[in-house]
């Protein structure tokens, strides 16, 4: 069935959804924080159908995973072909062709003309843990530096560097021994109450003049871990000189620069990788999410001289599964064939422009920011920018009832991250629902 617009046939969550949610609550981990009571059964393009027959327009892409839209035919065909050949061969003991082919495709598309190597993982968190271990092994140094409000995942290594909220950290100490968390340039709410660019990036001076002079010896720091754009933290885009200055600090001190492109990668931010907006080629890049069209996959891509660990130092049984690698190859082909990086840039500019116009009409929207189809809006209660968290949550709820899927980020922001294949008309449909909901809340 071809979907053309959101369609609500029974007010969601409908009776079937309610039943499944009750059963889910009995059996799944209570740590899962569900945004909306959606029980999805089918996806196609930019739409998802739920168990009661309601159709939703997907403005979140499952957190930037479904970048090609749901169930892209070319990826489905690649998966089916590989299913008929070989589903699994453990890559710790043997070789498979799709892993090698994908690596060679990836190296041409990742920043830096230096020789590279890749380690495949099953998730973004695991790509971060791999990057951390690699940097430590390479430098033989103990510390890492990360940024306040950063999100890097939930495994023990990744969560040690995740500071979007204490609820992700409570109960898990002691964590990885960290040199220091330093401020990220969140210019809308500057920790130092300064204005960019006249601030000359005071937040960076904190790293150089406080952290590295008074707290953590730079020659004991293995790595700096940073998101090119903060994702879960609120779609926060740093000034363009931020990453280049960090890369320089890392280079001068022999630290490894790990750029987390788990959410920003594969065209999401209007370039294949968000760091390409700045000209920085990371020493290690962690990638996942849109990697394999929703199949569990990720990778740490590194300079060959940084990925120089010994045989047996790091491995994983399911990593680089051939079915998933064929899906990943198809994703790269589709991105190129359908010009999705350019589409992300063009549609993203349009979406951002429309949101800026809406911000002019609706004071609840305090800020609009983003790169490509990664647009964040921050909701505020007043001119003093008091975070409107309750209203943000209600806005997501109201949009859901009208057939629009939205995801929150940060304390009071919403991420607008539709599939990169979205059309202008579909963007307009989503924005019209969004504005109806904003109107309702004011
Ligand atoms: C920037 C970033 N890094 C790492 C992760 C962790 O990825 P995963 O949930 O696949 O473990 C996420 C997930 O949202 C992310 O956004």
Short mmCIF file of C-alpha atoms and ligand atoms in Angstrom, two decimals:
data_model
loop_
_atom_site.label_atom_id
_atom_site.label_comp_id
_atom_site.label_asym_id
_atom_site.label_seq_id
_atom_site.Cartn_x
_atom_site.Cartn_y
_atom_site.Cartn_z
CA UNK A 1 0.00 0.00 0.00
CA UNK A 2 1.34 3.47 -0.89
CA UNK A 3 0.98 6.05 1.82
CA UNK A 4 0.57 9.66 0.78
CA UNK A 5 -0.29 11.45 4.02
CA UNK A 6 -0.72 10.83 7.73
CA UNK A 7 -4.05 9.17 8.50
CA UNK A 8 -5.61 8.75 11.92
CA UNK A 9 -8.36 6.12 11.95
CA UNK A 10 -8.61 5.71 15.70
CA UNK A 11 -7.21 8.13 18.25
CA UNK A 12 -3.72 6.79 19.08
CA UNK A 13 -2.86 4.80 21.04
CA UNK A 14 -5.80 2.76 19.72
CA UNK A 15 -7.15 -0.38 21.41
CA UNK A 16 -4.64 -2.79 19.89
CA UNK A 17 -1.70 -0.51 20.66
CA UNK A 18 -2.88 -0.18 24.26
CA UNK A 19 -3.02 -3.93 24.61
CA UNK A 20 0.53 -4.42 23.27
CA UNK A 21 1.90 -1.61 25.40
CA UNK A 22 0.41 -3.23 28.52
CA UNK A 23 2.11 -6.51 27.60
CA UNK A 24 5.38 -4.72 26.81
CA UNK A 25 5.28 -3.04 30.21
CA UNK A 26 5.08 -6.47 31.84
CA UNK A 27 8.00 -7.97 29.94
CA UNK A 28 10.54 -5.42 28.70
CA UNK A 29 13.12 -3.50 30.67
CA UNK A 30 11.67 -0.54 32.57
CA UNK A 31 14.81 1.43 31.67
CA UNK A 32 13.45 2.07 28.15
CA UNK A 33 12.14 5.63 27.92
CA UNK A 34 9.55 5.59 25.15
CA UNK A 35 8.68 8.96 23.57
CA UNK A 36 5.28 8.04 22.10
CA UNK A 37 2.83 5.12 22.39
CA UNK A 38 3.50 3.98 18.83
CA UNK A 39 3.35 0.25 18.13
CA UNK A 40 4.66 0.14 14.57
CA UNK A 41 3.91 -2.71 12.20
CA UNK A 42 4.81 -1.33 8.79
CA UNK A 43 7.06 1.32 7.32
CA UNK A 44 7.27 2.74 3.84
CA UNK A 45 9.18 5.82 2.72
CA UNK A 46 8.54 8.60 5.23
CA UNK A 47 5.51 6.88 6.78
CA UNK A 48 4.94 4.34 9.56
CA UNK A 49 1.70 2.45 10.18
CA UNK A 50 0.73 1.34 13.66
CA UNK A 51 -1.07 -1.77 14.84
CA UNK A 52 -4.46 0.00 14.69
CA UNK A 53 -4.04 1.20 11.10
CA UNK A 54 -3.01 4.79 11.90
CA UNK A 55 -0.42 6.24 9.53
CA UNK A 56 2.26 8.62 10.84
CA UNK A 57 4.62 10.96 9.05
CA UNK A 58 8.07 10.22 10.45
CA UNK A 59 9.98 13.39 11.37
CA UNK A 60 12.52 11.52 13.53
CA UNK A 61 13.69 8.64 11.30
CA UNK A 62 14.13 6.50 14.44
CA UNK A 63 16.82 8.99 15.54
CA UNK A 64 18.39 9.54 12.14
CA UNK A 65 18.49 5.84 11.25
CA UNK A 66 15.92 5.64 8.46
CA UNK A 67 17.67 8.18 6.28
CA UNK A 68 16.68 6.42 3.05
CA UNK A 69 13.07 6.20 4.22
CA UNK A 70 11.61 2.97 5.52
CA UNK A 71 12.27 -0.22 3.53
CA UNK A 72 14.16 1.12 0.55
CA UNK A 73 13.72 -1.41 -2.31
CA UNK A 74 17.41 -1.48 -3.25
CA UNK A 75 18.46 -2.30 0.31
CA UNK A 76 15.74 -4.95 0.62
CA UNK A 77 16.96 -6.56 -2.61
CA UNK A 78 20.59 -6.57 -1.38
CA UNK A 79 19.56 -8.18 1.90
CA UNK A 80 17.48 -10.84 0.16
CA UNK A 81 20.30 -11.73 -2.22
CA UNK A 82 22.78 -12.15 0.64
CA UNK A 83 20.28 -14.19 2.69
CA UNK A 84 20.34 -16.76 -0.09
CA UNK A 85 24.16 -16.93 0.01
CA UNK A 86 25.52 -16.77 3.55
CA UNK A 87 23.98 -15.34 6.71
CA UNK A 88 26.93 -15.55 9.06
CA UNK A 89 30.56 -16.48 9.30
CA UNK A 90 32.40 -15.40 12.41
CA UNK A 91 34.82 -12.70 11.43
CA UNK A 92 37.23 -13.40 14.27
CA UNK A 93 38.23 -16.64 12.60
CA UNK A 94 37.42 -16.23 8.90
CA UNK A 95 37.08 -13.67 6.11
CA UNK A 96 33.98 -12.46 4.23
CA UNK A 97 33.92 -10.44 1.02
CA UNK A 98 31.27 -7.78 1.89
CA UNK A 99 33.36 -6.54 4.85
CA UNK A 100 36.31 -5.85 2.58
CA UNK A 101 34.21 -4.31 -0.21
CA UNK A 102 32.44 -2.02 2.23
CA UNK A 103 35.72 -0.90 3.83
CA UNK A 104 37.09 0.07 0.43
CA UNK A 105 33.91 2.01 -0.42
CA UNK A 106 33.92 3.74 2.96
CA UNK A 107 37.53 4.89 2.83
CA UNK A 108 36.86 6.82 -0.39
CA UNK A 109 33.99 8.63 1.32
CA UNK A 110 35.55 9.44 4.71
CA UNK A 111 37.63 12.57 5.31
CA UNK A 112 41.42 12.38 5.03
CA UNK A 113 43.56 11.05 2.18
CA UNK A 114 45.73 9.03 4.60
CA UNK A 115 45.58 5.21 4.78
CA UNK A 116 42.68 3.98 6.94
CA UNK A 117 41.42 0.88 8.67
CA UNK A 118 37.99 -0.03 9.98
CA UNK A 119 36.65 -2.08 12.88
CA UNK A 120 32.98 -3.11 12.53
CA UNK A 121 30.62 -3.06 15.51
CA UNK A 122 26.95 -3.77 16.27
CA UNK A 123 25.95 -0.35 17.58
CA UNK A 124 27.00 3.25 18.10
CA UNK A 125 27.94 2.66 21.73
CA UNK A 126 30.20 -0.18 20.68
CA UNK A 127 31.81 2.03 18.02
CA UNK A 128 32.59 4.51 20.81
CA UNK A 129 33.98 1.83 23.13
CA UNK A 130 36.11 0.57 20.27
CA UNK A 131 37.40 4.11 19.61
CA UNK A 132 38.23 4.65 23.29
CA UNK A 133 40.09 1.34 23.56
CA UNK A 134 41.97 2.01 20.34
CA UNK A 135 43.08 5.49 21.44
CA UNK A 136 44.24 4.13 24.79
CA UNK A 137 46.10 1.25 23.20
CA UNK A 138 47.73 3.57 20.67
CA UNK A 139 48.85 6.24 23.13
CA UNK A 140 49.18 4.14 26.31
CA UNK A 141 47.78 7.15 28.17
CA UNK A 142 45.08 6.95 30.86
CA UNK A 143 42.74 9.93 30.40
CA UNK A 144 40.05 11.06 28.02
CA UNK A 145 38.40 14.44 27.57
CA UNK A 146 34.77 14.83 26.60
CA UNK A 147 32.12 17.55 26.48
CA UNK A 148 29.32 18.52 28.82
CA UNK A 149 25.92 17.61 27.37
CA UNK A 150 27.50 15.06 25.03
CA UNK A 151 25.83 11.74 24.22
CA UNK A 152 27.95 8.76 23.25
CA UNK A 153 25.86 5.75 24.27
CA UNK A 154 25.08 3.34 27.06
CA UNK A 155 27.76 0.67 27.26
CA UNK A 156 30.15 1.14 30.18
CA UNK A 157 32.81 2.98 28.18
CA UNK A 158 30.37 5.12 26.20
CA UNK A 159 28.18 6.02 29.17
CA UNK A 160 31.24 7.19 31.07
CA UNK A 161 31.43 10.01 28.54
CA UNK A 162 27.68 10.66 28.27
CA UNK A 163 26.56 13.75 30.17
CA UNK A 164 23.18 14.66 28.73
CA UNK A 165 21.48 13.78 32.01
CA UNK A 166 22.35 12.23 35.37
CA UNK A 167 19.65 9.59 34.83
CA UNK A 168 22.00 7.91 32.32
CA UNK A 169 24.80 7.85 34.92
CA UNK A 170 23.13 7.33 38.29
CA UNK A 171 24.07 4.04 39.90
CA UNK A 172 26.90 3.18 37.53
CA UNK A 173 29.94 4.77 39.19
CA UNK A 174 32.85 4.25 39.26
CA UNK A 175 33.15 4.93 35.57
CA UNK A 176 36.05 5.26 33.19
CA UNK A 177 38.68 7.54 34.76
CA UNK A 178 38.11 10.81 33.04
CA UNK A 179 40.44 13.79 32.85
CA UNK A 180 37.69 16.32 32.68
CA UNK A 181 34.42 17.30 31.04
CA UNK A 182 34.67 20.64 29.33
CA UNK A 183 31.94 22.97 28.01
CA UNK A 184 30.62 22.50 24.47
CA UNK A 185 29.88 25.70 22.58
CA UNK A 186 26.13 25.83 23.25
CA UNK A 187 25.89 29.46 22.22
CA UNK A 188 22.12 29.84 22.84
CA UNK A 189 22.77 29.12 26.51
CA UNK A 190 26.42 30.07 26.96
CA UNK A 191 27.77 28.84 30.31
CA UNK A 192 29.90 31.95 30.48
CA UNK A 193 27.07 34.35 29.54
CA UNK A 194 28.99 35.56 26.52
CA UNK A 195 28.03 36.21 22.93
CA UNK A 196 29.58 34.55 19.92
CA UNK A 197 31.81 35.66 18.18
CA UNK A 198 32.96 38.41 20.54
CA UNK A 199 33.52 35.70 23.22
CA UNK A 200 36.47 34.38 21.20
CA UNK A 201 35.25 31.00 22.39
CA UNK A 202 35.85 31.25 26.13
CA UNK A 203 34.62 27.65 26.38
CA UNK A 204 37.77 26.54 24.54
CA UNK A 205 39.98 28.56 26.86
CA UNK A 206 38.48 26.52 29.68
CA UNK A 207 39.96 23.41 28.08
CA UNK A 208 43.36 24.94 27.39
CA UNK A 209 43.78 27.20 30.44
CA UNK A 210 42.00 25.25 33.17
CA UNK A 211 41.72 21.56 32.28
CA UNK A 212 45.06 21.08 30.57
CA UNK A 213 47.00 23.49 32.81
CA UNK A 214 45.60 22.76 36.27
CA UNK A 215 43.85 19.40 36.26
CA UNK A 216 45.02 16.91 33.67
CA UNK A 217 48.53 16.76 32.23
CA UNK A 218 48.12 16.93 28.44
CA UNK A 219 50.73 14.23 27.93
CA UNK A 220 48.53 11.84 29.92
CA UNK A 221 45.44 12.41 27.77
CA UNK A 222 44.78 9.64 25.26
CA UNK A 223 41.92 11.27 23.39
CA UNK A 224 39.41 14.04 22.95
CA UNK A 225 35.94 12.65 22.21
CA UNK A 226 33.46 15.01 20.61
CA UNK A 227 30.23 15.08 18.60
CA UNK A 228 30.48 17.13 15.42
CA UNK A 229 26.98 18.39 16.28
CA UNK A 230 25.54 17.47 19.68
CA UNK A 231 22.58 15.20 18.98
CA UNK A 232 20.69 13.99 22.07
CA UNK A 233 21.97 17.13 23.81
CA UNK A 234 19.67 19.29 21.65
CA UNK A 235 20.97 19.45 18.06
CA UNK A 236 23.58 22.00 19.02
CA UNK A 237 25.78 23.21 16.17
CA UNK A 238 29.14 24.57 17.33
CA UNK A 239 30.82 27.53 15.58
CA UNK A 240 32.85 26.43 12.54
CA UNK A 241 36.26 27.03 14.17
CA UNK A 242 35.48 24.71 17.10
CA UNK A 243 36.53 21.38 15.58
CA UNK A 244 39.63 22.77 13.81
CA UNK A 245 40.82 24.30 17.10
CA UNK A 246 40.23 21.03 18.93
CA UNK A 247 42.08 19.11 16.21
CA UNK A 248 45.02 21.46 16.66
CA UNK A 249 45.06 20.98 20.46
CA UNK A 250 44.97 17.20 19.93
CA UNK A 251 47.75 17.31 17.33
CA UNK A 252 50.07 19.50 19.41
CA UNK A 253 49.67 17.23 22.45
CA UNK A 254 49.76 13.82 20.80
CA UNK A 255 46.11 13.11 21.66
CA UNK A 256 43.79 11.17 19.37
CA UNK A 257 40.79 13.14 18.10
CA UNK A 258 37.69 10.91 18.11
CA UNK A 259 34.75 12.47 16.30
CA UNK A 260 31.39 10.86 17.05
CA UNK A 261 29.41 10.92 13.79
CA UNK A 262 26.98 8.24 14.93
CA UNK A 263 23.98 10.54 14.48
CA UNK A 264 25.38 13.14 12.08
CA UNK A 265 26.84 10.78 9.51
CA UNK A 266 25.67 9.47 6.12
CA UNK A 267 24.42 12.81 4.83
CA UNK A 268 22.23 13.74 7.79
CA UNK A 269 23.96 17.10 8.35
CA UNK A 270 24.03 18.22 4.71
CA UNK A 271 27.49 16.73 4.01
CA UNK A 272 28.37 13.05 4.05
CA UNK A 273 29.95 13.67 7.49
CA UNK A 274 29.27 16.71 9.64
CA UNK A 275 32.99 17.29 10.27
CA UNK A 276 33.36 18.02 6.54
CA UNK A 277 31.72 21.38 7.22
CA UNK A 278 34.94 22.28 9.05
CA UNK A 279 37.68 20.60 7.00
CA UNK A 280 38.75 18.41 9.94
CA UNK A 281 39.73 14.80 9.24
CA UNK A 282 39.37 12.92 12.57
CA UNK A 283 41.97 10.40 13.72
CA UNK A 284 39.05 8.09 14.57
CA UNK A 285 35.46 8.50 13.44
CA UNK A 286 32.65 6.53 15.14
CA UNK A 287 29.66 5.82 12.90
CA UNK A 288 26.39 3.88 13.18
CA UNK A 289 22.62 4.64 12.96
CA UNK A 290 21.94 5.14 9.20
CA UNK A 291 24.81 2.71 8.43
CA UNK A 292 22.72 -0.33 7.46
CA UNK A 293 19.13 0.89 7.13
CA UNK A 294 18.19 -0.07 10.69
CA UNK A 295 20.10 -3.33 10.93
CA UNK A 296 22.47 -3.28 13.91
CA UNK A 297 25.78 -1.93 12.70
CA UNK A 298 28.48 0.60 13.39
CA UNK A 299 32.18 1.11 12.94
CA UNK A 300 35.27 2.91 14.10
CA UNK A 301 37.15 4.20 11.07
CA UNK A 302 40.69 5.29 11.87
CA UNK A 303 43.99 6.42 10.47
CA UNK A 304 45.88 3.19 9.79
CA UNK A 305 48.72 4.30 12.08
CA UNK A 306 46.27 4.83 14.97
CA UNK A 307 44.56 1.45 14.50
CA UNK A 308 47.85 -0.32 15.17
CA UNK A 309 46.85 -2.67 17.95
CA UNK A 310 48.00 -6.27 18.22
CA UNK A 311 46.14 -9.33 17.01
CA UNK A 312 43.57 -10.30 19.65
CA UNK A 313 43.45 -6.82 21.23
CA UNK A 314 39.83 -6.23 20.17
CA UNK A 315 37.29 -8.49 18.42
CA UNK A 316 33.59 -9.41 18.38
CA UNK A 317 31.64 -12.47 17.23
CA UNK A 318 28.73 -10.89 15.32
CA UNK A 319 30.60 -7.88 13.98
CA UNK A 320 30.51 -7.29 10.24
CA UNK A 321 27.74 -9.79 9.52
CA UNK A 322 27.60 -10.27 5.71
CA UNK A 323 23.85 -9.58 5.41
CA UNK A 324 24.30 -6.31 7.28
CA UNK A 325 27.38 -5.39 5.26
CA UNK A 326 25.43 -5.92 2.00
CA UNK A 327 22.69 -3.65 3.37
CA UNK A 328 25.38 -1.09 4.25
CA UNK A 329 26.85 -1.24 0.75
CA UNK A 330 23.38 -0.67 -0.69
CA UNK A 331 22.90 2.33 1.62
CA UNK A 332 26.06 3.95 0.21
CA UNK A 333 24.95 3.23 -3.37
CA UNK A 334 21.51 4.75 -2.76
CA UNK A 335 22.96 7.84 -1.08
CA UNK A 336 25.02 8.46 -4.20
CA UNK A 337 22.42 7.47 -6.80
CA UNK A 338 19.65 9.55 -5.25
CA UNK A 339 21.95 12.46 -4.39
CA UNK A 340 20.77 12.31 -0.79
CA UNK A 341 23.56 14.44 0.68
CA UNK A 342 22.55 17.32 -1.58
CA UNK A 343 18.86 16.65 -0.85
CA UNK A 344 19.63 16.83 2.86
CA UNK A 345 21.28 20.20 2.34
CA UNK A 346 18.54 21.67 0.14
CA UNK A 347 15.53 20.31 2.06
CA UNK A 348 17.28 21.08 5.33
CA UNK A 349 17.76 24.71 4.31
CA UNK A 350 14.06 24.87 3.40
CA UNK A 351 12.97 23.25 6.67
CA UNK A 352 15.17 25.57 8.70
CA UNK A 353 13.93 28.65 6.85
CA UNK A 354 10.32 27.66 7.47
CA UNK A 355 11.07 27.06 11.14
CA UNK A 356 12.79 30.43 11.49
CA UNK A 357 9.65 32.04 10.01
CA UNK A 358 7.49 30.06 12.46
CA UNK A 359 9.72 31.21 15.33
CA UNK A 360 8.89 34.81 14.30
CA UNK A 361 5.16 34.00 14.70
CA UNK A 362 5.37 31.78 17.78
CA UNK A 363 7.32 32.97 20.85
CA UNK A 364 7.26 29.43 22.30
CA UNK A 365 10.04 28.66 19.82
CA UNK A 366 13.16 30.31 21.22
CA UNK A 367 15.79 28.99 18.85
CA UNK A 368 16.11 27.19 15.53
CA UNK A 369 19.45 25.66 14.52
CA UNK A 370 20.86 22.85 12.48
CA UNK A 371 22.77 21.56 9.50
CA UNK A 372 21.09 19.73 6.65
CA UNK A 373 18.09 17.68 7.72
CA UNK A 374 19.18 17.83 11.32
CA UNK A 375 17.20 20.78 12.63
CA UNK A 376 16.65 21.50 16.30
CA UNK A 377 14.04 23.79 17.80
CA UNK A 378 14.24 24.88 21.41
CA UNK A 379 11.06 25.75 23.32
CA UNK A 380 11.10 28.52 25.91
CA UNK A 381 8.45 29.87 28.27
CA UNK A 382 9.54 33.53 28.15
CA UNK A 383 12.08 36.06 26.93
CA UNK A 384 14.48 34.91 29.65
CA UNK A 385 14.63 31.57 27.83
CA UNK A 386 13.13 29.56 30.71
CA UNK A 387 13.10 25.98 29.38
CA UNK A 388 9.55 24.91 28.41
CA UNK A 389 10.04 21.21 29.07
CA UNK A 390 6.39 20.37 29.84
CA UNK A 391 5.22 22.13 26.71
CA UNK A 392 7.87 20.37 24.65
CA UNK A 393 6.55 17.04 25.90
CA UNK A 394 2.94 18.05 25.24
CA UNK A 395 3.85 19.24 21.77
CA UNK A 396 5.26 15.80 20.94
CA UNK A 397 2.07 14.22 22.34
CA UNK A 398 -0.27 16.48 20.38
CA UNK A 399 1.69 15.98 17.16
CA UNK A 400 1.51 12.21 17.67
CA UNK A 401 -2.29 12.37 18.01
CA UNK A 402 -2.39 14.17 14.66
CA UNK A 403 -0.10 11.69 12.89
CA UNK A 404 3.32 13.34 13.17
CA UNK A 405 6.24 11.57 14.87
CA UNK A 406 8.61 13.93 16.69
CA UNK A 407 11.54 13.20 18.98
CA UNK A 408 12.79 15.31 21.85
CA UNK A 409 16.38 16.27 22.60
CA UNK A 410 18.10 18.19 25.38
CA UNK A 411 15.99 19.68 28.13
CA UNK A 412 13.37 21.40 26.00
CA UNK A 413 14.22 20.86 22.33
CA UNK A 414 12.77 18.85 19.49
CA UNK A 415 14.79 17.24 16.75
CA UNK A 416 13.43 17.48 13.24
CA UNK A 417 15.23 14.72 11.35
CA UNK A 418 12.97 13.29 8.66
CA UNK A 419 14.28 10.75 6.13
CA UNK A 420 16.55 12.43 3.57
CA UNK A 421 14.13 11.36 0.82
CA UNK A 422 11.38 13.62 2.18
CA UNK A 423 9.71 15.93 -0.34
CA UNK A 424 8.94 19.60 0.14
CA UNK A 425 5.20 18.84 0.27
CA UNK A 426 5.76 16.29 3.02
CA UNK A 427 7.85 18.80 4.95
CA UNK A 428 4.99 21.31 4.62
CA UNK A 429 2.49 18.71 5.86
CA UNK A 430 4.63 18.04 8.93
CA UNK A 431 5.20 21.72 9.63
CA UNK A 432 1.52 22.51 9.36
CA UNK A 433 0.74 19.86 12.03
CA UNK A 434 3.63 21.15 14.12
CA UNK A 435 2.39 24.73 13.98
CA UNK A 436 -1.19 23.70 14.87
CA UNK A 437 0.24 22.07 17.99
CA UNK A 438 2.44 25.04 18.88
CA UNK A 439 -0.66 27.31 18.52
CA UNK A 440 -2.57 25.08 20.88
CA UNK A 441 0.08 25.37 23.58
CA UNK A 442 0.35 29.14 23.61
C1 LIG B 1 26.09 10.78 18.89
C2 LIG B 1 25.76 9.40 19.37
N1 LIG B 1 26.75 8.58 19.74
C3 LIG B 1 26.51 7.32 20.17
C4 LIG B 1 25.23 6.85 20.27
C5 LIG B 1 25.00 5.45 20.75
O1 LIG B 1 24.51 4.65 19.74
P1 LIG B 1 23.67 3.31 20.04
O2 LIG B 1 22.37 3.72 20.62
O3 LIG B 1 23.56 2.65 18.71
O4 LIG B 1 24.47 2.50 20.99
C6 LIG B 1 24.16 7.66 19.90
C7 LIG B 1 22.76 7.18 20.01
O5 LIG B 1 21.81 7.93 20.03
C8 LIG B 1 24.43 8.98 19.44
O6 LIG B 1 23.45 9.81 19.09
#
